[in-house]
Structures are given as structure tokens and as C-alpha cells.
Coordinates of C-alpha atoms in Angstrom, one line a residue:
X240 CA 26.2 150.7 -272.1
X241 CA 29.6 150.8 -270.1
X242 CA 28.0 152.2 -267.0
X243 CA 25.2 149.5 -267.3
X244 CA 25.1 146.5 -264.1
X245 CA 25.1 142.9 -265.2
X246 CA 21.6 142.0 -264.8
X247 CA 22.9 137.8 -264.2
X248 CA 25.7 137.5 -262.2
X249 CA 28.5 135.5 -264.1
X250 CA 28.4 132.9 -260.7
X251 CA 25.0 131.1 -262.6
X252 CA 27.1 130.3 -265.7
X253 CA 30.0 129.0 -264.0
X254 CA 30.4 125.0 -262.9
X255 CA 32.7 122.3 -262.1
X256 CA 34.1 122.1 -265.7
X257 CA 34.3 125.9 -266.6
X258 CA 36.4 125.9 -263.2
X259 CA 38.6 123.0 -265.1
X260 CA 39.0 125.3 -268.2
X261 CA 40.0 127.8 -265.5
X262 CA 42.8 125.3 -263.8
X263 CA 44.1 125.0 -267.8
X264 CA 44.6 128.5 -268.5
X265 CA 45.7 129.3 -265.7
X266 CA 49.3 126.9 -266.7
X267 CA 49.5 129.3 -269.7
X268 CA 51.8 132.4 -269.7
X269 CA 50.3 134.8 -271.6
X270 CA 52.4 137.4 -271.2
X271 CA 54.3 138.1 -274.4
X272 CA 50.9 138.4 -276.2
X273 CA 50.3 141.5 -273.9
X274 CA 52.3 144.1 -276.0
X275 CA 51.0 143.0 -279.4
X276 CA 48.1 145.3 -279.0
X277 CA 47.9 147.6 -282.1
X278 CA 47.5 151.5 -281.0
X279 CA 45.7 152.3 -284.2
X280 CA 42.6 151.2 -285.7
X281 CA 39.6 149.5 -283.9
X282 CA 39.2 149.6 -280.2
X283 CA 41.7 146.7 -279.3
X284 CA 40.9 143.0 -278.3
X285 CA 43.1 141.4 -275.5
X286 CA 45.3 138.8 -277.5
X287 CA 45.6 136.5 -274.3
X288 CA 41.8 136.0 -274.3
X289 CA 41.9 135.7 -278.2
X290 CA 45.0 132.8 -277.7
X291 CA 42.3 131.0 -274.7
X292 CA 39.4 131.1 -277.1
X293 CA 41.6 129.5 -279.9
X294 CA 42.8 126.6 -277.2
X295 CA 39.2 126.4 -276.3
X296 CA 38.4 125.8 -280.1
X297 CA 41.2 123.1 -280.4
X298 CA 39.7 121.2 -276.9
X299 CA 36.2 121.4 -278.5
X300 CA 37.6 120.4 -281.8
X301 CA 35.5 123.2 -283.1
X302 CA 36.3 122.9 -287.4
X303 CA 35.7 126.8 -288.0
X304 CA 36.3 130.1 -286.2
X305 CA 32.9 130.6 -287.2
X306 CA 31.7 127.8 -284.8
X307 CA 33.9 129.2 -281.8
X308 CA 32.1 132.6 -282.2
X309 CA 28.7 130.5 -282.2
X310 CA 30.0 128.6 -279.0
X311 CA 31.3 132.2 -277.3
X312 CA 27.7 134.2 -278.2
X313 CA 25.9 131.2 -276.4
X314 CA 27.9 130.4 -273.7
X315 CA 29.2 133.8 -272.1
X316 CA 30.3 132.0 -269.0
X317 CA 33.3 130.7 -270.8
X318 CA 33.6 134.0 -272.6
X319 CA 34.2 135.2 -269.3
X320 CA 36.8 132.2 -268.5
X321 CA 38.5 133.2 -272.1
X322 CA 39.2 136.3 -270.2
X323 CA 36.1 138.6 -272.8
X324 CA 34.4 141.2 -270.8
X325 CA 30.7 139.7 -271.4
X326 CA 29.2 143.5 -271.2
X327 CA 30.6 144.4 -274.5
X328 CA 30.2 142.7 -278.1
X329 CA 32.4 139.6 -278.3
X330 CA 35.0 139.2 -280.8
X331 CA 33.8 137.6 -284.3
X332 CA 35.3 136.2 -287.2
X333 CA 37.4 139.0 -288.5
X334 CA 38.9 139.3 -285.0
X335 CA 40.3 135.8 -284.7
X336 CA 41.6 135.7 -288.2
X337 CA 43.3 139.3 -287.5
X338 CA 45.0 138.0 -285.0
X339 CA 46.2 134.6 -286.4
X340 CA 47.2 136.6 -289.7
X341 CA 49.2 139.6 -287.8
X342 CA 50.7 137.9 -284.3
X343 CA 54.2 136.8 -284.7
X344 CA 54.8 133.5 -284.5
X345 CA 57.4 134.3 -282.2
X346 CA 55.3 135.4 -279.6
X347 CA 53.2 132.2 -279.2
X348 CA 56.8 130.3 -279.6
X349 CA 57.8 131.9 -276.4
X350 CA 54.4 130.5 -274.3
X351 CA 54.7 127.1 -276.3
X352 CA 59.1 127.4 -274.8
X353 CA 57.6 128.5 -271.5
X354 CA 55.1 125.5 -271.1
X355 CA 57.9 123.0 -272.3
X356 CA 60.3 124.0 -269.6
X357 CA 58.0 123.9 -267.1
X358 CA 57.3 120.3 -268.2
X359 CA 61.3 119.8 -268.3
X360 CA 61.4 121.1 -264.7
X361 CA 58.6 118.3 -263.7
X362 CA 60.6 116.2 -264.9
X363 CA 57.7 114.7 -267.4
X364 CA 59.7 115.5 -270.6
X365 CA 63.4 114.0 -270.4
X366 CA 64.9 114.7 -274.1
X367 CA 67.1 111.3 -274.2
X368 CA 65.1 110.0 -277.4
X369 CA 63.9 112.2 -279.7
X370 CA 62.3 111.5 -282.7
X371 CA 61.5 114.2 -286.0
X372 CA 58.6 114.0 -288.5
X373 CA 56.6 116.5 -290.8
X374 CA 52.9 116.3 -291.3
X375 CA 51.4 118.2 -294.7
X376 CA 49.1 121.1 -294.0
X377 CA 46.7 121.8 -297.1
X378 CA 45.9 125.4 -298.1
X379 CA 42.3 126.0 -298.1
X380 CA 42.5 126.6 -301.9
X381 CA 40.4 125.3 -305.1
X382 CA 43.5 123.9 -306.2
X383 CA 43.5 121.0 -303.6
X384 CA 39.3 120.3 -304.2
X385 CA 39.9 117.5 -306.8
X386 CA 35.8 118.2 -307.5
X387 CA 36.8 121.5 -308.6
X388 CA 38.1 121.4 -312.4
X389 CA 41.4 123.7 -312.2
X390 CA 43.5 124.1 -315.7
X391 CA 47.1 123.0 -314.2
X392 CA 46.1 122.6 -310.9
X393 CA 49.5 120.8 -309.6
X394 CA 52.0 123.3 -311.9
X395 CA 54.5 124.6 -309.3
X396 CA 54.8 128.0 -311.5
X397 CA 51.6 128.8 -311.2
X398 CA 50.6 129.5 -307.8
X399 CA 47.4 129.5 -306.1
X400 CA 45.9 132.6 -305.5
X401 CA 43.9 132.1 -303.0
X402 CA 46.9 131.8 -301.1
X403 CA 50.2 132.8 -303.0
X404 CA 52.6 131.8 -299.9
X405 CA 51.6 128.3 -300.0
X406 CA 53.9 126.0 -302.2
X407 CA 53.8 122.7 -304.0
X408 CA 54.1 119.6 -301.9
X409 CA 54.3 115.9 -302.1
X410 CA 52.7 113.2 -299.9
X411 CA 53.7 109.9 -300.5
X412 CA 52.4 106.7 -299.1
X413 CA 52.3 102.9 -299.1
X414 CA 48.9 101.3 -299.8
X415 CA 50.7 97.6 -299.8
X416 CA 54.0 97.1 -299.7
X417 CA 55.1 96.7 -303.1
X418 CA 53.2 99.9 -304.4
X419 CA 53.8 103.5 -303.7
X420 CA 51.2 106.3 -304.0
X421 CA 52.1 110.2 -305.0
X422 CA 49.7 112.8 -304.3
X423 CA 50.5 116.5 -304.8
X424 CA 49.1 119.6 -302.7
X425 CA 49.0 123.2 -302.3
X426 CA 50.1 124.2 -298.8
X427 CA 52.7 124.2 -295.7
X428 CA 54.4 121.5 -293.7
X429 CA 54.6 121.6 -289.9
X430 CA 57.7 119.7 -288.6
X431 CA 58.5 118.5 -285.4
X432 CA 61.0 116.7 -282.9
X433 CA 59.2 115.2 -280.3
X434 CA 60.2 113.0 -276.9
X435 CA 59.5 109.8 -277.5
X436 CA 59.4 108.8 -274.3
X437 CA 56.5 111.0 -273.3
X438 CA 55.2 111.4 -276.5
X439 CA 55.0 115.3 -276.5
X440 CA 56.4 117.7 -279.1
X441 CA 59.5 119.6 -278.1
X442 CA 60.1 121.8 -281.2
X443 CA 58.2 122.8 -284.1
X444 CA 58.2 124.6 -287.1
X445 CA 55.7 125.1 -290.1
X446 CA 57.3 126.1 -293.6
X447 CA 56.2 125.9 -297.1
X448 CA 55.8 122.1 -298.1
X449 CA 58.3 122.5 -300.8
X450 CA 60.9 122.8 -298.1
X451 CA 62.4 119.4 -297.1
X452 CA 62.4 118.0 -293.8
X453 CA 66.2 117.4 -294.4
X454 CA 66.9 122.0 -294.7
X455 CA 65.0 122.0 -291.2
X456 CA 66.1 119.4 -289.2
X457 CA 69.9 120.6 -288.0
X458 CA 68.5 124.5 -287.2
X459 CA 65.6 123.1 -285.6
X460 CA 67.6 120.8 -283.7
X461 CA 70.5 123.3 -283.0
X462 CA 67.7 126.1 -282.0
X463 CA 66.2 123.4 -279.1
X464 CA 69.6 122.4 -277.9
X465 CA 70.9 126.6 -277.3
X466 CA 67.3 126.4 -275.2
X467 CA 67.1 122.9 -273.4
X468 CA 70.5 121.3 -273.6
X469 CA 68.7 118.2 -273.2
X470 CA 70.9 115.1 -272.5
X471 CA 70.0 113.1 -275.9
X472 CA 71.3 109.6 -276.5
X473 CA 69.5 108.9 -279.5
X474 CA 67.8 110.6 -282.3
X475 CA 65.2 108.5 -284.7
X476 CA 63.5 109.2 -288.0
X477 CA 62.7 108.0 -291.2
X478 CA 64.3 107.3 -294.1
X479 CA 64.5 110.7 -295.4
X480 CA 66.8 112.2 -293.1
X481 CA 69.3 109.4 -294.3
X482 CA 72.1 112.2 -295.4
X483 CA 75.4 112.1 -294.9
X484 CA 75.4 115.3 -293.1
X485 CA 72.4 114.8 -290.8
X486 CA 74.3 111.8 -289.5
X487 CA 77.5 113.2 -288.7
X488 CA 76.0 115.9 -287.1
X489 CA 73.7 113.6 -284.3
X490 CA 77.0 111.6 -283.8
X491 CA 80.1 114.3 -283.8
X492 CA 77.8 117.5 -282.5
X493 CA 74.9 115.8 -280.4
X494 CA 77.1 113.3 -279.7
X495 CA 74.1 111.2 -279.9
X496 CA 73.0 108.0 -281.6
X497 CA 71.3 108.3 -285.2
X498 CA 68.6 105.7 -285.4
X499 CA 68.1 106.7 -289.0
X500 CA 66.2 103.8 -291.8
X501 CA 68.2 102.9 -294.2
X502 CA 67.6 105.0 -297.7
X503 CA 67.8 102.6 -300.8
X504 CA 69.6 104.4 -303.2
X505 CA 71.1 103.6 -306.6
X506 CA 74.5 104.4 -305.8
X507 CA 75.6 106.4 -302.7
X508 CA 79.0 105.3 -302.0
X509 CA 77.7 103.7 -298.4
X510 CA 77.7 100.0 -299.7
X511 CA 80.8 100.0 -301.1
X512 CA 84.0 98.1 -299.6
X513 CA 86.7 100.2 -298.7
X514 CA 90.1 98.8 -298.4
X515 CA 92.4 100.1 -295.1
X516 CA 93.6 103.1 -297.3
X517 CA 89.9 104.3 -297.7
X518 CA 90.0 103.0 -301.7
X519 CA 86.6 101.4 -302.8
X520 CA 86.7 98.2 -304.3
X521 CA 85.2 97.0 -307.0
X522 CA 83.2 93.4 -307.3
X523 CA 86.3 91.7 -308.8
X524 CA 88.3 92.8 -305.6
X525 CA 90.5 95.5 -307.2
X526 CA 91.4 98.7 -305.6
X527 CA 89.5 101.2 -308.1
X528 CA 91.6 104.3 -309.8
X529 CA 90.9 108.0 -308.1
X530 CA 90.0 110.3 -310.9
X531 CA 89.9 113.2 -308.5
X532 CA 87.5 115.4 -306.3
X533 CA 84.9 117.8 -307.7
X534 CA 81.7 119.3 -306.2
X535 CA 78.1 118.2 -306.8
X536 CA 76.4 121.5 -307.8
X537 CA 73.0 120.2 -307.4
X538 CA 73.3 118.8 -304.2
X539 CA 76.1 120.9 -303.0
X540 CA 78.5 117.9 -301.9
X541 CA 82.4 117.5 -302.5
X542 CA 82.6 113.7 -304.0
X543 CA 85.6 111.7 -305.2
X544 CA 85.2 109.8 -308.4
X545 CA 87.1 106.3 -308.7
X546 CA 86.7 104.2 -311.9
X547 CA 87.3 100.8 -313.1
X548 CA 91.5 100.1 -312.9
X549 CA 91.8 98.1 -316.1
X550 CA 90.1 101.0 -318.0
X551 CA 91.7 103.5 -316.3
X552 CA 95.4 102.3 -316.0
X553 CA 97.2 101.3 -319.3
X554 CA 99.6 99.3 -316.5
X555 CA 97.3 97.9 -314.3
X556 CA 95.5 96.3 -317.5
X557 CA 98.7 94.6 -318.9
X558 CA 98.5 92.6 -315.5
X559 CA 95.1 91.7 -315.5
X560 CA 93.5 92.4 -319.0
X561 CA 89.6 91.2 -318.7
X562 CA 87.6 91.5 -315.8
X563 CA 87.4 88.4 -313.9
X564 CA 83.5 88.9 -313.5
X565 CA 83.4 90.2 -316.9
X566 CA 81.2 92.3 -315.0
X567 CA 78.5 94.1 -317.9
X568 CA 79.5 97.3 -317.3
X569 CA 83.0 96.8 -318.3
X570 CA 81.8 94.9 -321.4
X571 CA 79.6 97.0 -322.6
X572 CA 81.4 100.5 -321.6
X573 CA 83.9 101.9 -319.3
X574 CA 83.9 99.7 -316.3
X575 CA 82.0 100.5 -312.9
X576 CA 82.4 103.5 -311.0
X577 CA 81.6 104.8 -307.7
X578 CA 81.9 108.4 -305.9
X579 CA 82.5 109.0 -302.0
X580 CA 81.1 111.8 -300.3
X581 CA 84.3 113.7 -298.8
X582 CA 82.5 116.6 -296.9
X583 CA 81.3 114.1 -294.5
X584 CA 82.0 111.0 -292.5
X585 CA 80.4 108.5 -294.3
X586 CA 82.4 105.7 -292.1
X587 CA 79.2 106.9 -289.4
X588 CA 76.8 105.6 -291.4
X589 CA 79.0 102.1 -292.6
X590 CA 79.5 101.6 -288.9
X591 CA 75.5 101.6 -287.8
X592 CA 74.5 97.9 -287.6
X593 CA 70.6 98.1 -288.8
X594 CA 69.8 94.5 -287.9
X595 CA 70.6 95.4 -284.2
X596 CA 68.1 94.2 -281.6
X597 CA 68.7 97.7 -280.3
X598 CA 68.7 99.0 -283.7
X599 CA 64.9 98.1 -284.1
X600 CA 64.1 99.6 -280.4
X601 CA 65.3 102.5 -280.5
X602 CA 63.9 102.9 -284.4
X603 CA 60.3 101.3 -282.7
X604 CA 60.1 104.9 -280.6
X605 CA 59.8 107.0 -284.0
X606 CA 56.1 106.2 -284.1
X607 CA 55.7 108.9 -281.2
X608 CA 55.7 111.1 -283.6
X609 CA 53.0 109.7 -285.8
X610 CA 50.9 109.6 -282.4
X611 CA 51.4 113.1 -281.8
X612 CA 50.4 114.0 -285.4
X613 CA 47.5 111.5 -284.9
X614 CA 46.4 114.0 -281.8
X615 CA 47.3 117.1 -283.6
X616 CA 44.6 115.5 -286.5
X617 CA 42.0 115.7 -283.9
X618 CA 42.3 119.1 -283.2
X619 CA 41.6 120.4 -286.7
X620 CA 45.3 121.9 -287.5
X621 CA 45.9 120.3 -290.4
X622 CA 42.6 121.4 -291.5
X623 CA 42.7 125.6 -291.2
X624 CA 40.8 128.1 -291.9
X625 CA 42.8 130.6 -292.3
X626 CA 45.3 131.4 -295.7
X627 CA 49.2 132.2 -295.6
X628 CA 52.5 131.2 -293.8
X629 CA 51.9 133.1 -290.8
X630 CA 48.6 132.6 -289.9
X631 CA 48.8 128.8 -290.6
X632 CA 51.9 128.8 -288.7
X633 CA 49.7 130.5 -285.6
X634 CA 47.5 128.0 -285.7
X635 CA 50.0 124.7 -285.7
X636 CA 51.6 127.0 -282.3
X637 CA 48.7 127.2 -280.9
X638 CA 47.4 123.7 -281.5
X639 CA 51.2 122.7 -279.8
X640 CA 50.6 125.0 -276.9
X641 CA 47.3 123.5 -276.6
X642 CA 48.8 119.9 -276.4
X643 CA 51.3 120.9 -274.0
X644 CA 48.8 123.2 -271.6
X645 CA 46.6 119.7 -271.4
X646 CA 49.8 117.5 -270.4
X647 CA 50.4 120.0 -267.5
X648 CA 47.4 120.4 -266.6
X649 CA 47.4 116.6 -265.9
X650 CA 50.6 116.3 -264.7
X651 CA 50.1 119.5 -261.6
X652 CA 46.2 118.2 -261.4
X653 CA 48.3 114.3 -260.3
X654 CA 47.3 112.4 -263.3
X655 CA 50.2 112.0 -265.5
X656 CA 48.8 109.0 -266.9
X657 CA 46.3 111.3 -268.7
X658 CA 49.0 113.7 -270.1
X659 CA 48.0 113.1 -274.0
X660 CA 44.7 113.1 -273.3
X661 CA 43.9 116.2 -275.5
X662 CA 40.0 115.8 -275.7
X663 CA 39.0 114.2 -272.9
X664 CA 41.3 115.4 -269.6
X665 CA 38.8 118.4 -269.0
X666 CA 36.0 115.9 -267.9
X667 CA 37.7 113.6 -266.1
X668 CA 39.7 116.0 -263.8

């Protein structure tokens, strides 16, 4: 079989749009892949024509790995372009997942770093506004089929096994907006920071969905600034990432804007008045009483406490005995009370003027985000195939690598107005 001629030349398969498929591999540095070959076991398959196969898939928008086998069987002339040797048995099923389950994610990191830069060096990707979301990735488990009956399906102690890496998450969402919808799922989150500018993901990360967008963000964003140093003016998001911490970090490290939405909350310190000496005060304009500094535990934060002065000082309450609101709190217990974060610089966040013209322009470029997501959709890779945190991370990669190889493509090919045009560049270049 090995000594055996092709009886059709590969020329008869080929055409103007395998040669296309040719022009976007050909942007893709494969070489890290090439000494992930396993010396033991089954005669080896060559990872960079496994990685093309898998873009392939994503351009084709192929749902299963099952179809791309199909497609590869039936069409050897882009076997041949994936970089298969058409003579031999193509790779099937088993193949592909081996390879998404056992790669590092490192590896394809490195060709999704390699791509970026190149699109840095074109100058098509700037890094001056950034903006960072998270999109859920469901397991494919029994536990997320809702037609399935499943005794505790949502209990976060009992996990799935069908895939015992995946973790509870939580995706919330407004149908109008005065009502809020929670659903629950088994699964992963990939987060990402994109340009907003050009609309193109710069970083990204899948973890467990139990992990909060809010643990990832600073690594994430320290771990693209060691590669890129990328000149950022302003960062955007949602209200999630409204923490203290997050804040003062974009402003004192980045040295950056936060463009952050304001995150209602019961009592976090950031609508109180502060006098000159950095002493809330309360409604009744009264400098409240320190009662000292302790640490939060369960949020791991340094606050000071301050209470209500004419409860808390025998003195101060000879002077001024009632409230002069009689505000309810003081009637019916010990006065008000507010803590200040002391870890951070919560005078970042008081100084941000959210009713800004530039404010809500800035804040406007987050949707790039959502767009890429939208994209990323279309591509099947919030839908995979595969189980566990490696293999689904390969997958998000490699559906990143594949959005950035079609943005090159366009931009060396001259048509950088077709740079997100993940489906459809191919035929029209």
C-alpha cells in the first residue's frame, strides 16, 4: 500500500477556493504542535494537520467531529490542504478527540500569541480600548438536558459524571427590565479581553464556570501586558468587575481608564459622603464614630467600621441627644453604620463621573465583546463535543486561532473591511 502510485492526481481535486483554504493556513505557525507527537502507541498523526482540520470544521461550522471526518473521507482534496497524506486512512473520531483531550493548551496559546502579534505588527489591532467578558460553555452532560429527569440535577456536591471537571455555573439575564432570569449549568466559562476597536479577542482563558470573571481578570490582564505592552487608555466591562480592587488596578498599574457600570449594592461604602479627614457622614450631617479596622473573611477585604455618634459617644449625645432625622434605624436600634474598604482606593471609584458623555462612549465599545461571542456562537464552541477542562479549553483556542487566522488572512489578502468575516471571507477572496 505505501509503495502504491496515486491513481488521480491531487491537481483534479484542487480549485480556486481550496487554494483560499491554502492562503489561510498558510498565516498559521504550526510549529509548536510539531513536538507533541507521542513516541508510543499508534502510528502518530501530524498535530498541525489535526489543528487545520479543526479550523476547517470551525469555517464550515461543522457541529460534530463526526461530520468533519464525513467532510475529510469525501473530499480528499482538502485532506490534502489539511496537510493528511490521502494514500493512507484518514484520521477519525478517536483521533481528533485524542488530540483535543491530550494537547496542552499551551501549545495552541503560543500560535493563537503568534497570530495576534502579527496582527499588532499590521497595525490592525491597537490595544488602547479593551473590553473583558465571559461566555458559559455547557458540558455535554445529562445534567444540562432539562428533558432528561436527573434526581438533583443543579446540586453543586454532586457532580456530573459524565464530566467530573465541569462545575456549577450561573447565567443570568434580563427578559424586560424589571425582571431577572437565573438559570444554572454544568460546564466551563471561556473569558476574554478583546480590542474594541477592531473587535478581535486579544486574550483568553476557559476555566470552570464556578470561577468568577472577577479571580481572572487582573492575571489575564497582567499575562497580556508582560506579552504586548499595549498602550491602553481605557478598559470597559460590565458591572461585575465593579470591585474595589479591579479599579485600582486599571487606574494605578495600567494607568488606564476603568469604564466599569456601576454595581447597585446595599451598602458598599462608595455612596457615602466623606468629610476632608476621610470620616463618612451620616444623613443628619454628623461625622460618624470609627470603631476600628478588621478583615472581611469571606471576601478577604480590610474594612473600617464607623457607627452612629450619638450611640456610640456618651459625649457627643449630651450635645445633640435625638437624631435630627430621627432617622428609623436609630429609633428602632443602634443608629446607621457604614464600613470603608481600606485595602483599596475607593476615592478611584467616587471620582468616576458615570453620567459623562464620555462615560457612555467609551462604556458603548464593551458590546465588542458580545459581537465576538456572537461570532464565536457561529462556530459551534460553545456547543462541544468533547468532555473536560482541557479538551474544552482546546477547542475555545482553536475556535480564537480560527477568528484571528480569518482576520489576517483578510487583512495580507487587502480587505481589512472583511476582517470578522469568519464564515464567509473564504468565498469572497
Amino acid at each position: 500500500m505505501r509503495s502504491q502510485t496515486r491513481l488521480i492526481s491531487a491537481e483534479k481535486f484542487t480549485g480556486e477556493r481550496l487554494q483560499k483554504y491554502t492562503s489561510l493556513f498558510s498565516q498559521i505557525n504550526t510549529q509548536p504542535l510539531k513536538g507533541s507527537v507521542s513516541k508510543v502507541g499508534r502510528p502518530p498523526v501530524s498535530p498541525p494537520s489535526l489543528l487545520r482540520a479543526l479550523i476547517y470544521k470551525n469555517i464550515r461550522c461543522f457541529p460534530s467531529l463526526t461530520e468533519l471526518v464525513i467532510e475529510l473521507k469525501e473530499n480528499p482534496a482538502i485532506a490534502q490542504r489539511c496537510g493528511f497524506d490521502i494514500r493512507f486512512n484518514l484520521p477519525n473520531v478517536q483521533r481528533f478527540s485524542t488530540f483535543l483531550r491530550n494537547t496542552p493548551n499551551s501549545l495552541l496559546q503560543q500560535i493563537r500569541c503568534d497570530l495576534l502579534l502579527q496582527l499588532v505588527e499590521l497595525k490592525e489591532i491597537s490595544g488602547e480600548y479593551l473590553a473583558t467578558d465571559s461566555c458559559p460553555i455547557k458540558a455535554n452532560v445529562k445534567e444540562n438536558n432539562l428533558k432528561t429527569v436527573v434526581k438533583d440535577r443543579f446540586d453543586k456536591t454532586k457532580r456530573p459524571k459524565g464530566d467530573p471537571e465541569s462545575r456549577l455555573g450561573v447565567i443570568i439575564t434580563f427578559p424586560n427590565p424589571n425582571k431577572k432570569k437565573i438559570a444554572y449549568f454544568w460546564g466551563y466559562r471561556n473569558h476574554i479581553i478583546s480590542d474594541a476597536i477592531s473587535e478581535l479577542p486579544v486574550a483568553e482563558i476557559t476555566k470552570p464556570a464556578n470561577v468568577s470573571e472577577t479571580a481572572i481578570f487582573i492575571p489575564q490582564c497582567k499575562d497580556l501586558q508582560k506579552t504586548f505592552h499595549f498602550p491602553i487608555k481605557a478598559i470597559t466591562a460590565d458591572s461585575l468587575l465593579d470591585s474595589g480592587t479591579i479599579i485600582e488596578f486599571i487606574a494605578k498599574e495600567l494607568k488606564a481608564k476603568p469604564v466599569i457600570a456601576r454595581n447597585p449594592r446595599a451598602n458598599n461604602g462608595t455612596n457615602v459622603t466623606v468629610s476632608s479627614k476621610g470620616i463618612p457622614i451620616c444623613a443628619a450631617g454628623f461625622e460618624m464614630l470609627s470603631r476600628g479596622k478588621f478583615r472581611d473573611k469571606k471576601q478577604n477585604r480590610i474594612r473600617h467600621k464607623f457607627i452612629c455618634p450619638i450611640k456610640g459617644s456618651k459625649k457627643f449625645a449630651k450635645q445633640h441627644p435625638y437624631c435630627p432625622w430621627m432617622h428609623p434605624k436609630f429609633v428602632d436600634g443602634n443608629g446607621c453604620m457604614t464600613y470603608l474598604r481600606v485595602d483599596v482606593d475607593e476615592s478611584i471609584r467616587r471620582s468616576i463621573d458615570y453620567g459623562s458623555q464620555e462615560f457612555k462612549k467609551i462604556y458603548n465599545l464593551r458590546t465588542a465583546a458580545e459581537r465576538i461571542f456572537s461570532r464565536l456562537l457561529t462556530i459551534s464552541m460553545q456547543e462541544p463535543t468533547v468532555r473536560g477542562l482541557n479538551a474544552t479549553a482546546n477547542v475555545c483556542t482553536i475556535a480564537h486561532i480560527t477568528v484571528l487566522a480569518v482576520a489576517l488572512t483578510a487583512v495580507r489578502n487587502g480587505q481589512r473591511d472583511k476582517i470578522r468575516f469568519v464564515k464567509s471571507l473564504i468565498p469572497s477572496l
